[in-house]
mmCIF file of C-alpha atoms in Angstrom:
data_model
loop_
_atom_site.group_PDB
_atom_site.id
_atom_site.type_symbol
_atom_site.label_atom_id
_atom_site.label_comp_id
_atom_site.label_asym_id
_atom_site.label_seq_id
_atom_site.Cartn_x
_atom_site.Cartn_y
_atom_site.Cartn_z
ATOM 1 C CA UNK H 1 -5.027 22.738 -17.382
ATOM 2 C CA UNK H 2 -3.898 19.956 -19.498
ATOM 3 C CA UNK H 3 0.200 20.421 -17.458
ATOM 4 C CA UNK H 4 -1.561 20.015 -14.485
ATOM 5 C CA UNK H 5 -3.220 16.929 -15.582
ATOM 6 C CA UNK H 6 0.091 15.890 -16.728
ATOM 7 C CA UNK H 7 1.864 16.705 -13.848
ATOM 8 C CA UNK H 8 -1.453 14.734 -11.543
ATOM 9 C CA UNK H 9 -1.572 11.314 -14.048
ATOM 10 C CA UNK H 10 2.520 11.241 -13.465
ATOM 11 C CA UNK H 11 1.533 11.369 -9.546
ATOM 12 C CA UNK H 12 -0.867 8.511 -10.034
ATOM 13 C CA UNK H 13 1.456 6.607 -12.816
ATOM 14 C CA UNK H 14 4.517 6.821 -11.068
ATOM 15 C CA UNK H 15 3.351 5.474 -7.804
ATOM 16 C CA UNK H 16 4.091 8.516 -5.594
ATOM 17 C CA UNK H 17 0.671 8.639 -4.144
ATOM 18 C CA UNK H 18 0.686 5.046 -3.300
ATOM 19 C CA UNK H 19 4.189 5.846 -1.732
ATOM 20 C CA UNK H 20 2.656 8.509 0.575
ATOM 21 C CA UNK H 21 0.242 6.010 1.185
ATOM 22 C CA UNK H 22 2.791 3.400 2.862
ATOM 23 C CA UNK H 23 4.360 5.945 4.230
ATOM 24 C CA UNK H 24 1.593 7.293 5.718
ATOM 25 C CA UNK H 25 0.752 3.878 7.510
ATOM 26 C CA UNK H 26 4.310 4.344 8.835
ATOM 27 C CA UNK H 27 3.584 7.454 10.796
ATOM 28 C CA UNK H 28 0.563 5.813 11.792
ATOM 29 C CA UNK H 29 2.385 3.337 13.412
ATOM 30 C CA UNK H 30 4.795 5.599 14.869
ATOM 31 C CA UNK H 31 1.411 7.242 17.132
ATOM 32 C CA UNK H 32 0.007 4.319 17.997
ATOM 33 C CA UNK H 33 3.238 3.159 19.479
ATOM 34 C CA UNK H 34 4.925 5.874 19.843
ATOM 35 C CA UNK H 35 8.213 6.152 17.932
ATOM 36 C CA UNK H 36 10.663 8.799 18.009
ATOM 37 C CA UNK H 37 10.289 10.601 13.894
ATOM 38 C CA UNK H 38 12.667 7.764 11.867
ATOM 39 C CA UNK H 39 13.716 9.988 8.713
ATOM 40 C CA UNK H 40 16.072 7.043 7.525
ATOM 41 C CA UNK H 41 13.525 4.776 7.840
ATOM 42 C CA UNK H 42 10.500 5.967 6.135
ATOM 43 C CA UNK H 43 12.093 7.821 3.036
ATOM 44 C CA UNK H 44 13.923 3.763 2.346
ATOM 45 C CA UNK H 45 10.470 2.553 2.692
ATOM 46 C CA UNK H 46 9.212 5.856 0.660
ATOM 47 C CA UNK H 47 11.412 4.855 -2.176
ATOM 48 C CA UNK H 48 11.503 1.598 -1.841
ATOM 49 C CA UNK H 49 7.677 1.405 -2.490
ATOM 50 C CA UNK H 50 7.460 3.638 -6.005
ATOM 51 C CA UNK H 51 10.363 1.170 -7.007
ATOM 52 C CA UNK H 52 8.839 -1.629 -6.462
ATOM 53 C CA UNK H 53 5.794 -0.639 -7.272
ATOM 54 C CA UNK H 54 7.265 0.657 -11.350
ATOM 55 C CA UNK H 55 9.294 -2.746 -11.470
ATOM 56 C CA UNK H 56 6.162 -4.683 -10.841
ATOM 57 C CA UNK H 57 4.018 -2.160 -12.888
ATOM 58 C CA UNK H 58 6.875 -1.132 -15.928
ATOM 59 C CA UNK H 59 9.486 -4.353 -16.338
ATOM 60 C CA UNK H 60 6.803 -6.180 -18.394
ATOM 61 C CA UNK H 61 5.925 -4.126 -20.147
ATOM 62 C CA UNK H 62 9.595 -2.420 -21.132
ATOM 63 C CA UNK H 63 11.064 -5.577 -22.086
ATOM 64 C CA UNK H 64 7.980 -6.434 -24.387
ATOM 65 C CA UNK H 65 7.963 -2.976 -25.635
ATOM 66 C CA UNK H 66 11.496 -1.392 -24.831
ATOM 67 C CA UNK H 67 12.455 -0.409 -28.551
ATOM 68 C CA UNK H 68 8.815 2.029 -28.556
ATOM 69 C CA UNK H 69 8.432 2.962 -25.557
ATOM 70 C CA UNK H 70 5.974 6.381 -24.527
ATOM 71 C CA UNK H 71 7.642 9.328 -23.643
ATOM 72 C CA UNK H 72 5.703 9.248 -20.214
ATOM 73 C CA UNK H 73 6.726 5.261 -19.395
ATOM 74 C CA UNK H 74 10.641 6.802 -20.401
ATOM 75 C CA UNK H 75 10.203 10.059 -18.179
ATOM 76 C CA UNK H 76 8.854 7.116 -14.832
ATOM 77 C CA UNK H 77 11.621 4.576 -15.796
ATOM 78 C CA UNK H 78 13.538 7.498 -15.375
ATOM 79 C CA UNK H 79 12.001 9.215 -11.640
ATOM 80 C CA UNK H 80 12.409 5.080 -10.801
ATOM 81 C CA UNK H 81 15.964 5.150 -11.476
ATOM 82 C CA UNK H 82 17.066 8.221 -9.049
ATOM 83 C CA UNK H 83 14.449 6.985 -6.885
ATOM 84 C CA UNK H 84 16.318 3.434 -6.694
ATOM 85 C CA UNK H 85 19.666 5.408 -5.814
ATOM 86 C CA UNK H 86 17.206 7.326 -3.550
ATOM 87 C CA UNK H 87 16.620 3.938 -1.726
ATOM 88 C CA UNK H 88 20.255 2.375 -1.738
ATOM 89 C CA UNK H 89 21.173 5.718 -0.124
ATOM 90 C CA UNK H 90 18.862 5.103 2.328
ATOM 91 C CA UNK H 91 19.330 1.752 2.549
ATOM 92 C CA UNK H 92 23.565 2.261 3.872
ATOM 93 C CA UNK H 93 21.798 4.515 6.363
ATOM 94 C CA UNK H 94 19.041 1.907 8.009
ATOM 95 C CA UNK H 95 20.782 -0.507 9.883
ATOM 96 C CA UNK H 96 22.169 -3.838 8.748
ATOM 97 C CA UNK H 97 20.118 -5.013 11.270
ATOM 98 C CA UNK H 98 16.510 -3.784 10.462
ATOM 99 C CA UNK H 99 17.724 -4.349 6.894
ATOM 100 C CA UNK H 100 17.761 -8.345 7.629
ATOM 101 C CA UNK H 101 14.655 -7.999 9.157
ATOM 102 C CA UNK H 102 13.364 -6.438 5.821
ATOM 103 C CA UNK H 103 15.039 -8.838 3.075
ATOM 104 C CA UNK H 104 11.657 -11.522 3.294
ATOM 105 C CA UNK H 105 9.032 -9.091 1.883
ATOM 106 C CA UNK H 106 11.701 -7.468 0.009
ATOM 107 C CA UNK H 107 11.959 -10.837 -1.617
ATOM 108 C CA UNK H 108 7.693 -11.232 -1.436
ATOM 109 C CA UNK H 109 8.143 -8.048 -3.915
ATOM 110 C CA UNK H 110 10.875 -8.809 -6.086
ATOM 111 C CA UNK H 111 8.191 -12.926 -7.076
ATOM 112 C CA UNK H 112 5.367 -10.549 -6.918
ATOM 113 C CA UNK H 113 7.141 -8.918 -10.289
ATOM 114 C CA UNK H 114 9.695 -11.760 -11.689
ATOM 115 C CA UNK H 115 8.164 -14.695 -12.926
ATOM 116 C CA UNK H 116 9.059 -18.446 -11.342
ATOM 117 C CA UNK H 117 6.300 -20.438 -11.468
ATOM 118 C CA UNK H 118 4.818 -22.959 -13.969
ATOM 119 C CA UNK H 119 7.938 -23.556 -16.412
ATOM 120 C CA UNK H 120 9.692 -19.755 -15.040
ATOM 121 C CA UNK H 121 6.520 -17.525 -16.925
ATOM 122 C CA UNK H 122 4.339 -16.894 -14.036
ATOM 123 C CA UNK H 123 4.217 -14.794 -10.746
ATOM 124 C CA UNK H 124 2.365 -14.822 -7.677
ATOM 125 C CA UNK H 125 0.371 -11.686 -9.610
ATOM 126 C CA UNK H 126 -0.838 -14.626 -10.943
ATOM 127 C CA UNK H 127 -1.932 -16.809 -8.960
ATOM 128 C CA UNK H 128 -4.992 -17.175 -7.744
ATOM 129 C CA UNK H 129 -5.915 -15.171 -3.948
ATOM 130 C CA UNK H 130 -2.440 -15.171 -3.348
ATOM 131 C CA UNK H 131 -1.906 -11.261 -5.182
ATOM 132 C CA UNK H 132 -3.896 -9.688 -2.168
ATOM 133 C CA UNK H 133 -2.926 -11.926 -0.340
ATOM 134 C CA UNK H 134 1.072 -10.938 -0.994
ATOM 135 C CA UNK H 135 0.840 -7.509 -1.668
ATOM 136 C CA UNK H 136 -0.992 -7.136 2.250
ATOM 137 C CA UNK H 137 1.321 -8.768 3.869
ATOM 138 C CA UNK H 138 4.288 -7.121 2.654
ATOM 139 C CA UNK H 139 2.147 -2.933 3.378
ATOM 140 C CA UNK H 140 1.659 -4.762 6.971
ATOM 141 C CA UNK H 141 5.495 -6.174 7.334
ATOM 142 C CA UNK H 142 6.792 -2.390 5.981
ATOM 143 C CA UNK H 143 5.258 -0.573 8.330
ATOM 144 C CA UNK H 144 4.351 -1.788 11.318
ATOM 145 C CA UNK H 145 6.687 -4.548 12.106
ATOM 146 C CA UNK H 146 9.913 -3.031 10.864
ATOM 147 C CA UNK H 147 9.423 0.423 12.124
ATOM 148 C CA UNK H 148 9.059 -1.871 15.478
ATOM 149 C CA UNK H 149 11.699 -3.948 14.803
ATOM 150 C CA UNK H 150 14.185 -1.046 14.335
ATOM 151 C CA UNK H 151 13.459 0.665 17.439
ATOM 152 C CA UNK H 152 13.464 -2.481 19.491
ATOM 153 C CA UNK H 153 10.752 -3.352 20.731
ATOM 154 C CA UNK H 154 10.633 -6.679 22.326
ATOM 155 C CA UNK H 155 7.933 -9.103 19.910
ATOM 156 C CA UNK H 156 4.253 -8.067 21.760
ATOM 157 C CA UNK H 157 -0.003 -9.084 21.268
ATOM 158 C CA UNK H 158 -0.251 -5.337 20.102
ATOM 159 C CA UNK H 159 2.671 -5.455 17.563
ATOM 160 C CA UNK H 160 0.662 -8.755 16.119
ATOM 161 C CA UNK H 161 -2.910 -7.023 16.105
ATOM 162 C CA UNK H 162 -2.140 -4.222 14.675
ATOM 163 C CA UNK H 163 0.404 -6.365 12.173
ATOM 164 C CA UNK H 164 -3.207 -8.315 11.875
ATOM 165 C CA UNK H 165 -5.403 -5.025 11.264
ATOM 166 C CA UNK H 166 -2.850 -3.737 9.234
ATOM 167 C CA UNK H 167 -3.019 -6.082 6.739
ATOM 168 C CA UNK H 168 -7.006 -6.625 7.141
ATOM 169 C CA UNK H 169 -6.960 -2.944 6.525
ATOM 170 C CA UNK H 170 -5.043 -2.688 2.829
ATOM 171 C CA UNK H 171 -6.874 -6.133 2.022
ATOM 172 C CA UNK H 172 -10.722 -3.931 2.130
ATOM 173 C CA UNK H 173 -8.555 -1.076 0.104
ATOM 174 C CA UNK H 174 -7.491 -3.434 -2.642
ATOM 175 C CA UNK H 175 -11.043 -4.920 -3.206
ATOM 176 C CA UNK H 176 -12.027 -1.621 -4.896
ATOM 177 C CA UNK H 177 -9.314 -1.919 -7.459
ATOM 178 C CA UNK H 178 -10.244 -5.897 -7.999
ATOM 179 C CA UNK H 179 -13.944 -5.035 -8.442
ATOM 180 C CA UNK H 180 -12.868 -2.224 -11.041
ATOM 181 C CA UNK H 181 -10.260 -5.006 -12.911
ATOM 182 C CA UNK H 182 -13.208 -7.342 -12.881
ATOM 183 C CA UNK H 183 -13.427 -6.904 -16.433
ATOM 184 C CA UNK H 184 -9.717 -6.694 -17.266
ATOM 185 C CA UNK H 185 -8.220 -10.250 -15.172
ATOM 186 C CA UNK H 186 -7.813 -13.008 -17.295
ATOM 187 C CA UNK H 187 -10.018 -15.631 -16.878
ATOM 188 C CA UNK H 188 -7.763 -17.833 -15.243
ATOM 189 C CA UNK H 189 -7.061 -15.224 -12.685
ATOM 190 C CA UNK H 190 -9.928 -15.808 -10.027
ATOM 191 C CA UNK H 191 -9.310 -12.802 -7.848
ATOM 192 C CA UNK H 192 -12.177 -12.423 -4.741
ATOM 193 C CA UNK H 193 -15.200 -10.492 -6.803
ATOM 194 C CA UNK H 194 -14.745 -12.513 -9.608
ATOM 195 C CA UNK H 195 -15.308 -16.012 -7.722
ATOM 196 C CA UNK H 196 -18.084 -14.756 -5.298
ATOM 197 C CA UNK H 197 -18.779 -11.272 -6.687
ATOM 198 C CA UNK H 198 -19.742 -7.804 -6.113
ATOM 199 C CA UNK H 199 -21.716 -7.375 -3.764
ATOM 200 C CA UNK H 200 -20.726 -10.902 -2.315
ATOM 201 C CA UNK H 201 -16.836 -8.585 -2.432
ATOM 202 C CA UNK H 202 -18.521 -5.742 -0.129
ATOM 203 C CA UNK H 203 -20.154 -7.526 2.652
ATOM 204 C CA UNK H 204 -16.810 -9.421 3.331
ATOM 205 C CA UNK H 205 -14.753 -6.316 2.898
ATOM 206 C CA UNK H 206 -17.150 -4.797 5.597
ATOM 207 C CA UNK H 207 -17.097 -7.658 7.796
ATOM 208 C CA UNK H 208 -12.940 -7.323 7.608
ATOM 209 C CA UNK H 209 -12.983 -3.230 8.259
ATOM 210 C CA UNK H 210 -15.764 -4.488 11.335
ATOM 211 C CA UNK H 211 -12.822 -7.158 12.635
ATOM 212 C CA UNK H 212 -10.277 -3.954 12.292
ATOM 213 C CA UNK H 213 -12.227 -2.107 14.364
ATOM 214 C CA UNK H 214 -12.679 -4.885 17.492
ATOM 215 C CA UNK H 215 -9.231 -4.848 17.047
ATOM 216 C CA UNK H 216 -8.973 -1.157 17.441
ATOM 217 C CA UNK H 217 -10.135 -1.571 21.016
ATOM 218 C CA UNK H 218 -7.867 -4.405 21.404
ATOM 219 C CA UNK H 219 -4.796 -2.156 21.046
ATOM 220 C CA UNK H 220 -5.735 1.212 21.878
ATOM 221 C CA UNK H 221 -6.622 3.136 24.248
ATOM 222 C CA UNK H 222 -6.790 6.396 23.674
ATOM 223 C CA UNK H 223 -9.117 8.013 22.058
ATOM 224 C CA UNK H 224 -6.668 10.369 20.803
ATOM 225 C CA UNK H 225 -6.484 7.761 18.002
ATOM 226 C CA UNK H 226 -9.947 5.738 18.638
ATOM 227 C CA UNK H 227 -11.510 8.919 17.188
ATOM 228 C CA UNK H 228 -9.375 9.164 14.489
ATOM 229 C CA UNK H 229 -9.806 5.641 13.638
ATOM 230 C CA UNK H 230 -13.333 5.620 13.376
ATOM 231 C CA UNK H 231 -13.833 8.385 11.234
ATOM 232 C CA UNK H 232 -11.533 6.167 8.822
ATOM 233 C CA UNK H 233 -13.189 2.869 9.611
ATOM 234 C CA UNK H 234 -16.438 4.936 7.999
ATOM 235 C CA UNK H 235 -14.747 6.337 4.666
ATOM 236 C CA UNK H 236 -13.499 3.198 4.104
ATOM 237 C CA UNK H 237 -16.293 1.979 4.453
ATOM 238 C CA UNK H 238 -18.370 4.830 2.281
ATOM 239 C CA UNK H 239 -15.670 4.330 -0.707
ATOM 240 C CA UNK H 240 -15.866 0.765 -0.617
ATOM 241 C CA UNK H 241 -19.687 0.416 -0.759
ATOM 242 C CA UNK H 242 -19.641 3.034 -3.183
ATOM 243 C CA UNK H 243 -16.803 1.349 -5.621
ATOM 244 C CA UNK H 244 -18.080 -0.434 -8.735
ATOM 245 C CA UNK H 245 -17.021 -1.972 -12.261
ATOM 246 C CA UNK H 246 -17.421 0.526 -14.107
ATOM 247 C CA UNK H 247 -15.442 3.256 -11.099
ATOM 248 C CA UNK H 248 -13.977 7.118 -12.825
ATOM 249 C CA UNK H 249 -10.321 6.349 -13.863
ATOM 250 C CA UNK H 250 -8.821 7.810 -10.284
ATOM 251 C CA UNK H 251 -12.039 6.600 -7.896
ATOM 252 C CA UNK H 252 -9.510 3.892 -6.547
ATOM 253 C CA UNK H 253 -5.790 4.767 -7.962
ATOM 254 C CA UNK H 254 -6.145 8.311 -6.487
ATOM 255 C CA UNK H 255 -9.437 8.599 -3.033
ATOM 256 C CA UNK H 256 -8.832 5.789 -2.289
ATOM 257 C CA UNK H 257 -5.250 5.240 -2.301
ATOM 258 C CA UNK H 258 -5.754 8.643 -0.263
ATOM 259 C CA UNK H 259 -8.126 7.498 3.042
ATOM 260 C CA UNK H 260 -4.558 6.147 5.447
ATOM 261 C CA UNK H 261 -3.087 9.712 4.252
ATOM 262 C CA UNK H 262 -6.198 11.162 5.178
ATOM 263 C CA UNK H 263 -6.653 8.667 8.510
ATOM 264 C CA UNK H 264 -2.967 9.895 9.004
ATOM 265 C CA UNK H 265 -3.301 14.120 8.683
ATOM 266 C CA UNK H 266 -6.813 13.525 11.367
ATOM 267 C CA UNK H 267 -4.646 11.111 13.147
ATOM 268 C CA UNK H 268 -2.021 14.319 13.769
ATOM 269 C CA UNK H 269 -4.873 17.056 14.326
ATOM 270 C CA UNK H 270 -5.847 14.544 17.523
ATOM 271 C CA UNK H 271 -2.212 14.162 18.487
ATOM 272 C CA UNK H 272 -1.359 17.745 18.392
ATOM 273 C CA UNK H 273 -4.907 18.435 19.950
#
């Protein structure tokens, strides 16, 4: 059991789970826009998510404690290096035009983890309210806009609405993390729960999900996508309402981040029915 727990902790801490969630969002977009499966782009984003998340989470730690890194962190660093090689390989296979589209989102990811503000000691992550916007924008860009542009689909109202919906959904999925981190975040970092309180944060998340539900009915006409979204909608609401400051270790990092994967699997089931 201890070995399985070590494997599971590595799966979470090495950002594999969040990368699968991003991959699931990409596959959902392919279904919504009836796009062919694009393995090169999907694996480019998958390996890019692991590389980017681990860079943001561990770069500062490695810099400060490089002589006394734990074995688990060293393993994550090695794993991240091989994922970076995978990212480079699939970047070579992805059309150069698509890579140009990714540059603004890659830049946001780098600035999210590299200090460049206030005397070069502050990142976008440390700017009040900007953290959640940057993460949601990057997720929406990579999982909606990039696959649509890759297949040379002209920018349409449906792409814009789906990107807006994806942005709102990711914002809501981040809220349980912010609720959890209320007791850890610095006083200067004004996250939404710290500013308006936990209960109002949940009500805000509920309103954003209702808006995303309205967008769903504006962008889709088939019940094969509407019904899975409704299931996903209620699951998100349930998990959001049950979020609390003293939540279990894996509540946000596993269960919340599993919701896009669950949505994708349900969508696959209805799509193949």
